[in-house]
Coordinates of C-alpha atoms and ligand atoms in Angstrom, one line a residue:
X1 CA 57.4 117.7 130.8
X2 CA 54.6 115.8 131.2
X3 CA 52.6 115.8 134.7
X4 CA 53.3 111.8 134.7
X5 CA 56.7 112.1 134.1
X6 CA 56.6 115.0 136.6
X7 CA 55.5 112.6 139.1
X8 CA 57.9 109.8 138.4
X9 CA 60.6 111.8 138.9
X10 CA 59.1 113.3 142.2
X11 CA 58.8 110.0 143.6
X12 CA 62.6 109.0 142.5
X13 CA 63.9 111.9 144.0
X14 CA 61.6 111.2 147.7
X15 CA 62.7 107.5 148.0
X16 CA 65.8 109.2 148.3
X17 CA 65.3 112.1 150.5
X18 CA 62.8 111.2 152.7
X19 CA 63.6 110.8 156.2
X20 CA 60.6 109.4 157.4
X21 CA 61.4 106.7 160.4
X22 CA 59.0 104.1 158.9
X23 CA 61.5 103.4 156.2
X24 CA 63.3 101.3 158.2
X25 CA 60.5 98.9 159.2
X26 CA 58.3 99.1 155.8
X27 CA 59.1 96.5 152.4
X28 CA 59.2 99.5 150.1
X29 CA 57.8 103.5 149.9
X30 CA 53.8 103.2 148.4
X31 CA 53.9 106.5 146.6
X32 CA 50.7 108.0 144.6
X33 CA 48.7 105.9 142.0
X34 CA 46.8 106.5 139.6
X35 CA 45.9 108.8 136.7
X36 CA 48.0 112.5 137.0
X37 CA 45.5 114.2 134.7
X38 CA 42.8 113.5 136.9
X39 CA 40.2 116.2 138.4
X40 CA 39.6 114.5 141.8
X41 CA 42.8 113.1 144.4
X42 CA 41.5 111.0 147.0
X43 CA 44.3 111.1 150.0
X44 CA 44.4 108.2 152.5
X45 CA 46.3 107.8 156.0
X46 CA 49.2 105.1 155.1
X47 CA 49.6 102.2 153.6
X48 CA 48.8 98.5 154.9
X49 CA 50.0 95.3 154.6
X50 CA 48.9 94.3 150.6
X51 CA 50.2 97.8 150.1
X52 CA 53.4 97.3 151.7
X53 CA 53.8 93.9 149.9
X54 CA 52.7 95.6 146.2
X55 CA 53.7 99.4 146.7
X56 CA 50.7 100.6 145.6
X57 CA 47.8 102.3 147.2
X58 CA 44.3 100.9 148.3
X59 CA 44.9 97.3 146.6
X60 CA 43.7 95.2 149.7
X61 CA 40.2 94.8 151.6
X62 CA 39.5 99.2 151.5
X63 CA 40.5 99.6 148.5
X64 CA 38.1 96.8 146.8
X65 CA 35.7 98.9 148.6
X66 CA 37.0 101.9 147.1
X67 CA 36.4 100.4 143.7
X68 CA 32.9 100.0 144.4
X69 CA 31.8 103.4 145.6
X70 CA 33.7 104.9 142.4
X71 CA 31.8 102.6 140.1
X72 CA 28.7 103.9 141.5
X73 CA 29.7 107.1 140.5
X74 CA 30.7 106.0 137.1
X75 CA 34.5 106.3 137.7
X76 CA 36.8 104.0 137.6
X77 CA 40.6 103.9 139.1
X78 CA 42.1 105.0 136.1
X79 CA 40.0 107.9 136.5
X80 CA 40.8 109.0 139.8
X81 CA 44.9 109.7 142.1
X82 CA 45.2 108.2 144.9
X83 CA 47.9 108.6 147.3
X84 CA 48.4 109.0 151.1
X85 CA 49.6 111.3 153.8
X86 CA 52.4 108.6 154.9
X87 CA 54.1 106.7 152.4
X88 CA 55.3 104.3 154.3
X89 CA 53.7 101.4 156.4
X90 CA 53.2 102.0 159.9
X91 CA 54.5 98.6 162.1
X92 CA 51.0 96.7 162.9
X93 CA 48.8 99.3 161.0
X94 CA 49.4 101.6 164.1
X95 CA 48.3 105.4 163.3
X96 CA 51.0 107.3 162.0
X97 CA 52.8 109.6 164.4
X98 CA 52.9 113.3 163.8
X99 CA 56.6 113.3 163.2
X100 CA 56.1 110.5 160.4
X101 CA 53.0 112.7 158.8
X102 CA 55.2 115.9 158.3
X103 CA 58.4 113.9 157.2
X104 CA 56.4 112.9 154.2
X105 CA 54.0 116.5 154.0
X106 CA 56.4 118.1 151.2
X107 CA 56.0 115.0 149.1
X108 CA 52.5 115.0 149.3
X109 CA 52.3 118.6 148.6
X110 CA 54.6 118.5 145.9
X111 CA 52.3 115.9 144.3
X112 CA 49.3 117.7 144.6
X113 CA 50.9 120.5 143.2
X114 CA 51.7 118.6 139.9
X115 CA 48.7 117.0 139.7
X116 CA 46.8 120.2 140.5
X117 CA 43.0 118.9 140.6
X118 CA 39.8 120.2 140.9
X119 CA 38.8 118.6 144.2
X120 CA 40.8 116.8 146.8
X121 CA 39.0 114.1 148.7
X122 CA 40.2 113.0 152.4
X123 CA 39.5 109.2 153.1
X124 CA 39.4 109.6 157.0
X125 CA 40.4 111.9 159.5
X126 CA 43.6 111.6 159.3
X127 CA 44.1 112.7 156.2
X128 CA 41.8 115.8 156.9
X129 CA 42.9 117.1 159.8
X130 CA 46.7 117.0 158.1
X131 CA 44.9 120.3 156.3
X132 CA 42.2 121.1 158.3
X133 CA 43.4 120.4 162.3
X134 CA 40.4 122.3 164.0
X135 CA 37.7 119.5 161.3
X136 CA 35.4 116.6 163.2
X137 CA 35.4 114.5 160.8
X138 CA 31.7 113.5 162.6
X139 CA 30.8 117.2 161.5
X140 CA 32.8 117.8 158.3
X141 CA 32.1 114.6 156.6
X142 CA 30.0 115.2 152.9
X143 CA 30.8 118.7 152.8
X144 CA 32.5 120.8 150.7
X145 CA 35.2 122.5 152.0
X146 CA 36.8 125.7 150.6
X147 CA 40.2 126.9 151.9
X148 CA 43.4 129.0 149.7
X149 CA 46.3 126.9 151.1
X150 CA 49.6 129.4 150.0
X151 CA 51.2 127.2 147.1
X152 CA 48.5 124.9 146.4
X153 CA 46.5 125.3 143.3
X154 CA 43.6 123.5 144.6
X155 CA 41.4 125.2 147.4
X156 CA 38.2 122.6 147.1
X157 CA 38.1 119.4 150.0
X158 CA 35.8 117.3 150.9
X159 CA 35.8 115.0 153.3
X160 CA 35.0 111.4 153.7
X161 CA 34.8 108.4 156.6
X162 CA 37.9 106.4 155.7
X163 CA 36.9 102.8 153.7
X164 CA 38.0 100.7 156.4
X165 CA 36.4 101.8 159.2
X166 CA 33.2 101.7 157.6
X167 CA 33.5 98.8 155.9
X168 CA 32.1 96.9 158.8
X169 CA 30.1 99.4 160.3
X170 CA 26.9 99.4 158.5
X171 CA 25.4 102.9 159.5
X172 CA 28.9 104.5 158.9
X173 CA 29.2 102.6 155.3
X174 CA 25.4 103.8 154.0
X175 CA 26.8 107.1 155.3
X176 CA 30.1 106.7 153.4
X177 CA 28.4 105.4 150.3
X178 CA 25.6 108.6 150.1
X179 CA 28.4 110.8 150.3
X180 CA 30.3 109.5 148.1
X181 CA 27.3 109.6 145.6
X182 CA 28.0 113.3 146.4
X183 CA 31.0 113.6 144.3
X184 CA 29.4 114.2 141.0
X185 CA 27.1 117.0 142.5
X186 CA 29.9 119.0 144.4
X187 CA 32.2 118.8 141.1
X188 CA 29.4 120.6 139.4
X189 CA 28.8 123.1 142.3
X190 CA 33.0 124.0 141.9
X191 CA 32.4 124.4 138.2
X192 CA 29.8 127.1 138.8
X193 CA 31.6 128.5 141.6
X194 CA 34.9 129.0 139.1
X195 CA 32.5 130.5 136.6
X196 CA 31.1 133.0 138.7
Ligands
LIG1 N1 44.3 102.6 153.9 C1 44.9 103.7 153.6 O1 44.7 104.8 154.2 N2 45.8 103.7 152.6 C2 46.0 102.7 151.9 O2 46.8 102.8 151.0 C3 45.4 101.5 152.2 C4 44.5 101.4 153.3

């Protein structure tokens, strides 16, 4: 089996199962987008409203933004997964509660696992600290991170300010958008590292 239709019938199986509370209040589940060959897996908090009306990831005003830094790097979205650490929308964009972030971990995982790529990029804190609690995002932001989770394949993170917080900051979005511009460069350096 293929790692798409892996992933289709991961996602069939978790609109069933999962037990997370925001089920009740969201349209529809917003699972993982994207291309399930890819080398890089950007992982968001939850989805938002144009999410929550389309059921799909990153399509409203962080997302666009998305787009841009990724055609900077030469990428595009086909390139690139993209999923979140909640799969459901929270009521008013609200942060998601702990309970609602581990009701939907094993879906994530399970994702990542399938897709299995060579770097894992956190958009936000959120999504960072669901891997790495002890992490500032203020500190750990545009580096490489190098942990051996048991079970995952992939032990290469980095970390990024989420889109929509900086996308009307402007220090925090020239900060964003250099370390974004990083990508390429830390892709090589885990090349090199696998080599040695
Ligand atoms: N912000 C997120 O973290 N995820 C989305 O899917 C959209 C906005």
């Amino acid at each position: 089996m293929d790692k798409k239709t892996k992933l289709d019938a991961l996602n069939k199986k978790w609109f069933v199962e999962c037990k997370c509370e925001l089920k009740k209040t969201a349209k529809q589940p917003v699972p993982g987008d994207g291309n399930a060959e890819a080398e890089i897996v950007f992982i968001g908090e939850a989805p938002g409203r144009s999410e929550d009306e389309q059921g799909i990831p990153f399509v409203g005003s962080a997302g666009k933004f998305l787009a841009e830094m990724l055609e900077a790097i030469n990428l595009k979205r086909e390139d690139i997964y993209i999923t979140n650490i909640v799969k459901y929308r929270p009521p008013n964009n609200r942060d998601p509660l702990p309970e609602e972030k581990s009701a939907c971990r094993e879906w994530l995982l399970e994702e990542l696992k399938i897709i299995s790529p060579k770097l894992i990029v956190f958009l936000g804190r959120h999504a960072m600290n669901n891997f790495f609690p002890a992490e500032q995002i203020s500190k750990a932001h545009g580096k490489l991170l190098i942990k051996q989770f048991a079970g995952m394949p992939t032990k290469y993170f980095y970390a990024l300010y989420h889109p929509a917080a900086a996308l009307y900051d402007g220090s925090m979005r020239g900060t964003l958008m250099a370390d974004f511009k990083k990508i390429p460069k830390i892709l090589k350096e885990i090349e090199k590292r696998e080599k040695n």
